[in-house]
Amino acid sequence: EGWLSLSHMTADISMFPFKEWMKCEKIAIKNHKNELSDISHPQGPYLVRKTISRMIALTRGVKCEPEQVIIGPGTQPLIRQVLGMQRENIKAAIENPGYSRIYQLLKDMNFEVFPIDLDKKGIDIKKVEALNPHFLFITPSHQFPTGIIMPISRRIELLNWASASEGRYIVEDDYDSEFKYGTDNIPSLQSLDRNQRVIYAGTFSKTIMPSFRISYLVLPPDLLREYKRHFSYWIQGSNTLNLFTLHYFIESGEYAKHVKRMNNHYEMKRENLIKELKWKFRNGIKIKNVPAGLHFIAEFKTDKGYKEIEERAKKEKLEIYSMKRFNLLGNIEEGKKIILIIGFANIKNEDIPVAVDRLYRVIY
Ligand SMILES: Cc1ncc(COP(=O)(O)O)c(/C=N/[C@@H](CCC(=O)O)COc2ccccc2)c1O
């Protein structure tokens, strides 16, 4: 029969309220005809930026004015734009294992990019201090892909480091902070920042869907001034109708309701998947059970290498990704165990036992 997916790269849109979304779209068309006939503000419509800034103040403790929000069609184009206005020989650093698509982008932009290892609290502060990059990319809410939730102590250390010298910024990529199960959400790093050193990055890819391409940055005032000077010619890349629809979707309370509903739905699937995996693999599996996000890490004792595992997964028609994808230096060890990223957004609850059986055949 067909493929099953334990991919971490999708949202479960089976429960997305398309009817409500289309109602909001009708309102957007009725109320904003003149905006739709025009190009919008380079950073995106003020009304939508105000709604986003109010929302993240409530949900993430982010302190900002609508003026500091920049909306864009994805995290990558936004990072490319803001980092692209930097002068020469900029040093950047990123978590390893980490988000290889940003690592690739920074290398393509001819930055010196340094992967930095993690310890149990997140990015290793000693290695950051040894390197002193100008831009540090981290995912403190739920480290991507290991899931580590960075404790306040490490957050303070990083903010002190960033404030110790001019020209240092931390990019806080808060990409799936909205999904926490039974543990409370630590406020954003940006909410603790007293020296305007944090660039906050958010996205609707996980909470709505990645195909909508609606993401945003919150810039500290001095970077914002530089941005406005540099990009006065810029035409906003996001679809304005989608942005106004998002505004009504948030303002009507539908967005918050959907995030709550998806938290419950994902928590249920996550629990079922973990139960099934433990039952099937017994002590052959070690699950990093961080109660957050749309995936978790699992270690399997096996002498099979990553290549063989990937081939066996294809044969079993099971879509799944391994830690190799995130090891930025490509030097992942193998021979004793392998580490897989197990996503649960793309699997139907009733297909979990079959998917676990297939995974068992992949490993053994
Ligand atoms: C760390 C991190 N930061 C930001 C983003 C989002 O980027 P944006 O969509 O451009 O705003 C992702 C998406 N990463 C994507 C790829 C991960 C990979 O390559 O392995 C996975 O994206 C989704 C996952 C679940 C549900 C919906 C989307 C990110 O992994």
Short mmCIF file of C-alpha atoms and ligand atoms in Angstrom, two decimals:
data_model
loop_
_atom_site.label_atom_id
_atom_site.label_comp_id
_atom_site.label_asym_id
_atom_site.label_seq_id
_atom_site.Cartn_x
_atom_site.Cartn_y
_atom_site.Cartn_z
CA GLU A 1 0.00 0.00 0.00
CA GLY A 2 1.00 3.70 -0.05
CA TRP A 3 3.64 5.71 1.75
CA LEU A 4 3.38 6.69 5.42
CA SER A 5 5.18 9.74 6.79
CA LEU A 6 6.98 10.47 10.05
CA SER A 7 8.32 13.65 8.45
CA HIS A 8 8.94 16.65 10.72
CA MET A 9 8.47 19.03 7.80
CA THR A 10 4.71 19.31 7.53
CA ALA A 11 1.76 20.75 9.41
CA ASP A 12 -1.36 18.64 9.90
CA ILE A 13 -3.87 20.68 7.87
CA SER A 14 -6.70 18.12 8.25
CA MET A 15 -8.09 20.36 10.98
CA PHE A 16 -7.36 23.78 9.49
CA PRO A 17 -10.59 25.90 9.55
CA PHE A 18 -10.61 26.74 5.84
CA LYS A 19 -14.25 27.91 6.09
CA GLU A 20 -13.30 30.53 8.72
CA TRP A 21 -10.18 31.47 6.72
CA MET A 22 -12.33 32.11 3.62
CA LYS A 23 -14.81 34.19 5.68
CA CYS A 24 -11.85 36.33 6.80
CA GLU A 25 -10.68 36.54 3.18
CA LYS A 26 -14.11 37.87 2.08
CA ILE A 27 -13.90 40.55 4.80
CA ALA A 28 -10.36 41.41 3.71
CA ILE A 29 -11.50 41.87 0.10
CA LYS A 30 -14.49 44.00 1.17
CA ASN A 31 -12.54 46.25 3.57
CA HIS A 32 -9.21 46.69 1.75
CA LYS A 33 -9.90 47.10 -1.97
CA ASN A 34 -7.62 50.17 -2.26
CA GLU A 35 -4.75 48.41 -0.49
CA LEU A 36 -5.20 45.45 -2.85
CA SER A 37 -4.90 47.75 -5.86
CA ASP A 38 -1.56 49.07 -4.59
CA ILE A 39 1.82 47.75 -3.46
CA SER A 40 2.00 47.65 0.33
CA HIS A 41 4.50 49.19 2.76
CA PRO A 42 7.96 47.59 2.27
CA GLN A 43 7.61 45.90 5.69
CA GLY A 44 4.01 44.80 5.08
CA PRO A 45 0.70 46.60 5.89
CA TYR A 46 0.85 48.57 9.17
CA LEU A 47 -2.47 47.07 10.34
CA VAL A 48 -1.07 43.51 10.03
CA ARG A 49 2.22 44.46 11.69
CA LYS A 50 0.25 45.93 14.59
CA THR A 51 -1.78 42.73 14.97
CA ILE A 52 1.39 40.59 14.93
CA SER A 53 3.20 42.84 17.42
CA ARG A 54 0.22 42.73 19.80
CA MET A 55 -0.06 38.95 19.46
CA ILE A 56 3.61 38.18 20.18
CA ALA A 57 3.57 40.62 23.10
CA LEU A 58 0.77 38.54 24.63
CA THR A 59 1.99 35.06 23.68
CA ARG A 60 5.80 35.49 23.78
CA GLY A 61 6.45 38.61 25.82
CA VAL A 62 8.11 40.21 22.80
CA LYS A 63 8.40 43.99 23.34
CA CYS A 64 8.08 45.87 20.08
CA GLU A 65 6.24 48.54 18.11
CA PRO A 66 4.56 47.65 14.76
CA GLU A 67 7.29 49.79 13.16
CA GLN A 68 9.89 47.16 14.16
CA VAL A 69 8.05 44.27 12.46
CA ILE A 70 9.13 43.16 8.97
CA ILE A 71 6.85 40.65 7.26
CA GLY A 72 8.21 38.43 4.48
CA PRO A 73 7.48 35.27 2.45
CA GLY A 74 9.61 33.01 4.65
CA THR A 75 12.41 33.09 7.21
CA GLN A 76 15.11 32.64 4.57
CA PRO A 77 14.29 35.73 2.44
CA LEU A 78 13.97 37.82 5.62
CA ILE A 79 17.35 36.70 6.96
CA ARG A 80 18.88 37.18 3.51
CA GLN A 81 17.58 40.74 3.36
CA VAL A 82 18.62 41.87 6.85
CA LEU A 83 22.00 40.13 6.87
CA GLY A 84 22.61 41.23 3.28
CA MET A 85 22.90 44.87 4.32
CA GLN A 86 25.89 44.10 6.56
CA ARG A 87 29.39 45.29 5.64
CA GLU A 88 32.17 42.84 4.70
CA ASN A 89 33.86 40.07 6.75
CA ILE A 90 31.00 39.34 9.10
CA LYS A 91 31.35 36.30 11.33
CA ALA A 92 28.18 34.26 11.89
CA ALA A 93 27.63 31.26 14.18
CA ILE A 94 24.84 28.70 14.32
CA GLU A 95 23.88 25.74 16.52
CA ASN A 96 25.21 22.32 15.48
CA PRO A 97 23.18 20.17 14.99
CA GLY A 98 21.06 22.96 13.56
CA TYR A 99 18.93 24.33 10.77
CA SER A 100 21.02 23.48 7.75
CA ARG A 101 18.94 25.67 5.38
CA ILE A 102 20.07 28.81 7.23
CA TYR A 103 23.63 27.50 7.45
CA GLN A 104 23.61 27.00 3.64
CA LEU A 105 22.11 30.46 3.08
CA LEU A 106 24.77 32.20 5.21
CA LYS A 107 27.53 30.33 3.38
CA ASP A 108 25.99 31.29 0.02
CA MET A 109 26.10 34.91 1.22
CA ASN A 110 29.88 34.52 1.71
CA PHE A 111 29.71 34.91 5.47
CA GLU A 112 32.27 33.14 7.61
CA VAL A 113 29.85 30.70 9.28
CA PHE A 114 30.84 28.65 12.34
CA PRO A 115 28.77 25.72 13.61
CA ILE A 116 28.83 25.68 17.44
CA ASP A 117 28.14 22.55 19.51
CA LEU A 118 25.42 22.26 22.13
CA ASP A 119 25.62 21.23 25.77
CA LYS A 120 22.58 20.23 27.81
CA LYS A 121 21.46 23.88 28.12
CA GLY A 122 21.66 24.67 24.41
CA ILE A 123 24.41 26.43 22.49
CA ASP A 124 27.79 26.17 24.28
CA ILE A 125 28.42 29.70 25.67
CA LYS A 126 32.18 29.00 26.06
CA LYS A 127 32.47 28.33 22.35
CA VAL A 128 30.45 31.45 21.57
CA GLU A 129 32.81 33.55 23.73
CA ALA A 130 35.83 31.93 22.09
CA LEU A 131 34.53 32.88 18.65
CA ASN A 132 32.74 36.22 19.25
CA PRO A 133 30.59 36.17 16.09
CA HIS A 134 28.66 39.27 14.96
CA PHE A 135 25.46 37.27 14.38
CA LEU A 136 24.50 34.23 16.46
CA PHE A 137 21.59 32.08 15.25
CA ILE A 138 19.80 30.12 17.97
CA THR A 139 16.45 28.40 18.59
CA PRO A 140 16.12 28.78 22.41
CA SER A 141 12.41 27.93 22.76
CA HIS A 142 12.87 24.42 21.38
CA GLN A 143 16.29 23.80 19.87
CA PHE A 144 16.03 22.61 16.30
CA PRO A 145 16.37 19.63 15.96
CA THR A 146 17.36 18.32 19.45
CA GLY A 147 14.41 19.95 21.27
CA ILE A 148 16.46 21.41 24.14
CA ILE A 149 14.54 24.19 25.90
CA MET A 150 17.18 26.77 26.83
CA PRO A 151 17.04 27.60 30.56
CA ILE A 152 16.90 31.23 31.72
CA SER A 153 20.48 30.97 33.06
CA ARG A 154 21.91 30.30 29.60
CA ARG A 155 19.70 33.02 28.10
CA ILE A 156 21.12 35.57 30.53
CA GLU A 157 24.69 34.43 29.75
CA LEU A 158 24.06 34.91 26.03
CA LEU A 159 22.48 38.35 26.50
CA ASN A 160 25.44 39.44 28.67
CA TRP A 161 27.80 38.20 25.98
CA ALA A 162 25.91 40.12 23.25
CA SER A 163 25.86 43.34 25.31
CA ALA A 164 29.60 43.17 26.06
CA SER A 165 30.57 44.59 22.67
CA GLU A 166 29.18 46.65 19.78
CA GLY A 167 27.94 44.97 16.61
CA ARG A 168 26.85 41.69 18.19
CA TYR A 169 23.33 40.37 17.52
CA ILE A 170 21.45 37.23 18.48
CA VAL A 171 18.86 35.95 16.00
CA GLU A 172 16.20 34.22 18.12
CA ASP A 173 14.41 31.85 15.79
CA ASP A 174 11.19 31.12 17.69
CA TYR A 175 9.88 28.81 14.96
CA ASP A 176 7.61 26.39 16.84
CA SER A 177 7.30 27.93 20.29
CA GLU A 178 3.52 27.63 20.08
CA PHE A 179 3.58 23.86 20.71
CA LYS A 180 4.28 22.95 24.34
CA TYR A 181 2.64 19.93 25.99
CA GLY A 182 2.09 20.02 29.73
CA THR A 183 5.02 22.36 30.24
CA ASP A 184 4.65 26.13 30.30
CA ASN A 185 6.13 28.35 27.64
CA ILE A 186 9.25 30.27 28.70
CA PRO A 187 8.96 33.89 27.47
CA SER A 188 11.15 34.83 24.48
CA LEU A 189 14.83 35.72 24.79
CA GLN A 190 13.86 39.08 23.26
CA SER A 191 11.66 39.78 26.30
CA LEU A 192 14.78 39.66 28.53
CA ASP A 193 16.92 41.80 26.21
CA ARG A 194 17.74 45.22 27.72
CA ASN A 195 20.33 46.23 25.13
CA GLN A 196 18.47 45.85 21.83
CA ARG A 197 20.67 42.95 20.75
CA VAL A 198 18.00 40.41 19.78
CA ILE A 199 16.47 40.00 16.31
CA TYR A 200 13.27 38.00 16.91
CA ALA A 201 12.18 35.66 14.07
CA GLY A 202 8.68 34.13 13.93
CA THR A 203 6.68 32.18 11.36
CA PHE A 204 3.13 30.99 10.66
CA SER A 205 4.47 27.91 8.84
CA LYS A 206 3.93 25.60 11.78
CA THR A 207 0.72 27.01 13.22
CA ILE A 208 -1.08 27.65 9.90
CA MET A 209 0.84 25.96 7.09
CA PRO A 210 4.23 26.27 5.39
CA SER A 211 2.67 26.82 1.94
CA PHE A 212 1.23 30.21 3.01
CA ARG A 213 4.79 31.60 3.33
CA ILE A 214 4.09 34.21 6.06
CA SER A 215 7.02 34.89 8.42
CA TYR A 216 8.34 37.97 10.19
CA LEU A 217 11.29 39.56 11.99
CA VAL A 218 11.31 42.10 14.83
CA LEU A 219 14.35 44.36 14.48
CA PRO A 220 16.02 46.35 17.30
CA PRO A 221 15.81 50.14 16.63
CA ASP A 222 19.32 50.69 15.24
CA LEU A 223 19.01 47.81 12.75
CA LEU A 224 15.55 49.09 11.84
CA ARG A 225 16.99 52.54 10.99
CA GLU A 226 19.63 50.85 8.82
CA TYR A 227 16.90 48.69 7.20
CA LYS A 228 14.65 51.66 6.35
CA ARG A 229 17.59 53.59 4.87
CA HIS A 230 18.76 50.58 2.87
CA PHE A 231 15.45 49.17 1.64
CA SER A 232 13.28 52.21 0.82
CA TYR A 233 13.11 50.81 -2.74
CA TRP A 234 11.85 47.39 -1.55
CA ILE A 235 8.48 45.94 -2.59
CA GLN A 236 7.01 43.66 0.10
CA GLY A 237 7.12 40.01 -1.03
CA SER A 238 4.15 38.57 0.83
CA ASN A 239 0.66 38.33 -0.70
CA THR A 240 -1.23 41.34 0.69
CA LEU A 241 -4.64 39.64 0.53
CA ASN A 242 -3.24 36.74 2.58
CA LEU A 243 -1.83 39.21 5.10
CA PHE A 244 -5.12 41.06 5.60
CA THR A 245 -6.92 37.70 5.84
CA LEU A 246 -4.42 36.67 8.54
CA HIS A 247 -5.17 39.93 10.39
CA TYR A 248 -8.91 39.10 10.57
CA PHE A 249 -8.15 35.45 11.35
CA ILE A 250 -6.09 36.53 14.38
CA GLU A 251 -8.40 39.39 15.43
CA SER A 252 -11.49 37.12 15.34
CA GLY A 253 -9.83 34.71 17.80
CA GLU A 254 -9.83 31.92 15.20
CA TYR A 255 -6.02 31.76 15.18
CA ALA A 256 -5.73 31.30 18.96
CA LYS A 257 -8.52 28.70 18.88
CA HIS A 258 -6.74 26.79 16.11
CA VAL A 259 -3.38 26.81 17.92
CA LYS A 260 -5.08 25.48 21.07
CA ARG A 261 -6.90 22.79 19.09
CA MET A 262 -3.67 21.74 17.33
CA ASN A 263 -1.78 21.60 20.65
CA ASN A 264 -4.33 19.09 21.93
CA HIS A 265 -4.35 17.14 18.67
CA TYR A 266 -0.56 16.96 18.38
CA GLU A 267 -0.20 16.03 22.07
CA MET A 268 -2.57 13.09 21.58
CA LYS A 269 -0.76 11.83 18.47
CA ARG A 270 2.63 12.35 20.11
CA GLU A 271 1.64 10.28 23.13
CA ASN A 272 0.22 7.47 20.99
CA LEU A 273 3.35 7.38 18.84
CA ILE A 274 5.71 7.29 21.84
CA LYS A 275 3.62 4.52 23.48
CA GLU A 276 3.66 2.44 20.29
CA LEU A 277 7.43 2.96 19.80
CA LYS A 278 8.25 1.95 23.37
CA TRP A 279 6.01 -1.10 23.14
CA LYS A 280 7.55 -2.26 19.84
CA PHE A 281 11.22 -1.37 20.40
CA ARG A 282 11.41 -1.86 24.18
CA ASN A 283 14.98 -0.99 25.25
CA GLY A 284 16.22 -0.80 21.67
CA ILE A 285 15.02 2.81 21.51
CA LYS A 286 15.94 5.90 23.55
CA ILE A 287 13.48 8.78 23.15
CA LYS A 288 14.49 12.36 23.96
CA ASN A 289 11.11 13.12 25.43
CA VAL A 290 10.92 16.94 25.33
CA PRO A 291 7.20 17.86 25.58
CA ALA A 292 7.26 20.43 22.74
CA GLY A 293 7.17 20.91 18.98
CA LEU A 294 6.10 18.72 16.08
CA HIS A 295 8.87 16.11 16.32
CA PHE A 296 11.17 14.36 18.80
CA ILE A 297 14.57 12.67 18.57
CA ALA A 298 14.92 8.89 18.97
CA GLU A 299 18.15 6.87 19.23
CA PHE A 300 18.25 3.27 18.00
CA LYS A 301 20.98 0.74 18.84
CA THR A 302 22.12 -0.63 15.47
CA ASP A 303 25.33 -1.24 13.57
CA LYS A 304 23.58 -0.14 10.35
CA GLY A 305 24.82 3.18 8.91
CA TYR A 306 22.64 6.17 7.94
CA LYS A 307 22.83 5.38 4.22
CA GLU A 308 21.53 1.86 4.71
CA ILE A 309 18.77 3.04 7.04
CA GLU A 310 17.64 5.68 4.49
CA GLU A 311 17.53 3.03 1.74
CA ARG A 312 15.57 0.60 3.91
CA ALA A 313 13.10 3.38 4.82
CA LYS A 314 12.46 4.04 1.11
CA LYS A 315 11.90 0.33 0.55
CA GLU A 316 9.41 0.27 3.43
CA LYS A 317 7.68 3.39 2.00
CA LEU A 318 8.26 5.27 5.23
CA GLU A 319 9.21 8.96 4.98
CA ILE A 320 11.57 9.79 7.83
CA TYR A 321 14.68 11.98 8.30
CA SER A 322 17.84 11.39 10.28
CA MET A 323 20.19 13.54 12.37
CA LYS A 324 22.57 13.51 9.38
CA ARG A 325 20.38 16.25 7.84
CA PHE A 326 21.25 18.62 10.68
CA ASN A 327 24.86 17.74 11.35
CA LEU A 328 26.33 20.84 9.70
CA LEU A 329 29.86 19.42 9.42
CA GLY A 330 28.63 16.12 8.00
CA ASN A 331 30.79 14.17 10.43
CA ILE A 332 28.10 12.25 12.24
CA GLU A 333 29.30 9.11 13.99
CA GLU A 334 27.73 5.77 13.10
CA GLY A 335 28.24 2.09 13.75
CA LYS A 336 26.78 1.78 17.25
CA LYS A 337 23.54 3.78 17.04
CA ILE A 338 21.61 6.06 14.74
CA ILE A 339 19.46 9.08 15.59
CA LEU A 340 16.18 9.77 13.76
CA ILE A 341 13.90 12.82 13.80
CA ILE A 342 10.38 11.51 14.38
CA GLY A 343 7.60 13.89 13.29
CA PHE A 344 3.96 13.27 14.10
CA ALA A 345 2.11 16.00 12.18
CA ASN A 346 1.94 14.01 8.96
CA ILE A 347 0.79 10.63 10.31
CA LYS A 348 -2.87 9.81 10.91
CA ASN A 349 -3.53 8.47 14.39
CA GLU A 350 -4.89 5.19 13.02
CA ASP A 351 -1.75 4.68 10.88
CA ILE A 352 0.66 4.92 13.83
CA PRO A 353 0.89 1.14 14.52
CA VAL A 354 1.61 0.38 10.83
CA ALA A 355 4.21 3.17 10.65
CA VAL A 356 5.95 1.81 13.76
CA ASP A 357 5.95 -1.71 12.29
CA ARG A 358 7.57 -0.37 9.13
CA LEU A 359 10.15 1.53 11.21
CA TYR A 360 10.91 -1.69 13.10
CA ARG A 361 11.63 -3.45 9.80
CA VAL A 362 13.80 -0.50 8.72
CA ILE A 363 15.97 -0.78 11.83
CA TYR A 364 16.02 -4.55 12.22
C1 LIG B 1 14.57 26.21 12.67
C2 LIG B 1 13.53 26.67 11.70
N1 LIG B 1 13.23 27.99 11.62
C3 LIG B 1 12.26 28.44 10.78
C4 LIG B 1 11.55 27.55 10.00
C5 LIG B 1 10.38 28.07 9.19
O1 LIG B 1 10.85 28.70 8.08
P1 LIG B 1 9.77 29.50 7.20
O2 LIG B 1 8.68 28.54 6.85
O3 LIG B 1 10.55 29.95 6.01
O4 LIG B 1 9.27 30.64 8.03
C6 LIG B 1 11.88 26.19 10.01
C7 LIG B 1 11.17 25.28 9.08
N2 LIG B 1 11.70 24.17 8.83
C8 LIG B 1 11.15 23.31 7.77
C9 LIG B 1 12.21 22.44 7.15
C10 LIG B 1 13.04 21.74 8.20
C11 LIG B 1 14.17 20.99 7.50
O5 LIG B 1 14.67 21.47 6.48
O6 LIG B 1 14.52 19.91 8.00
C12 LIG B 1 10.01 22.48 8.37
O7 LIG B 1 8.92 23.31 8.25
C13 LIG B 1 7.74 22.93 8.83
C14 LIG B 1 7.67 21.97 9.84
C15 LIG B 1 6.43 21.66 10.39
C16 LIG B 1 5.29 22.30 9.92
C17 LIG B 1 5.39 23.26 8.91
C18 LIG B 1 6.62 23.57 8.38
C19 LIG B 1 12.86 25.73 10.87
O8 LIG B 1 13.17 24.42 10.94
#
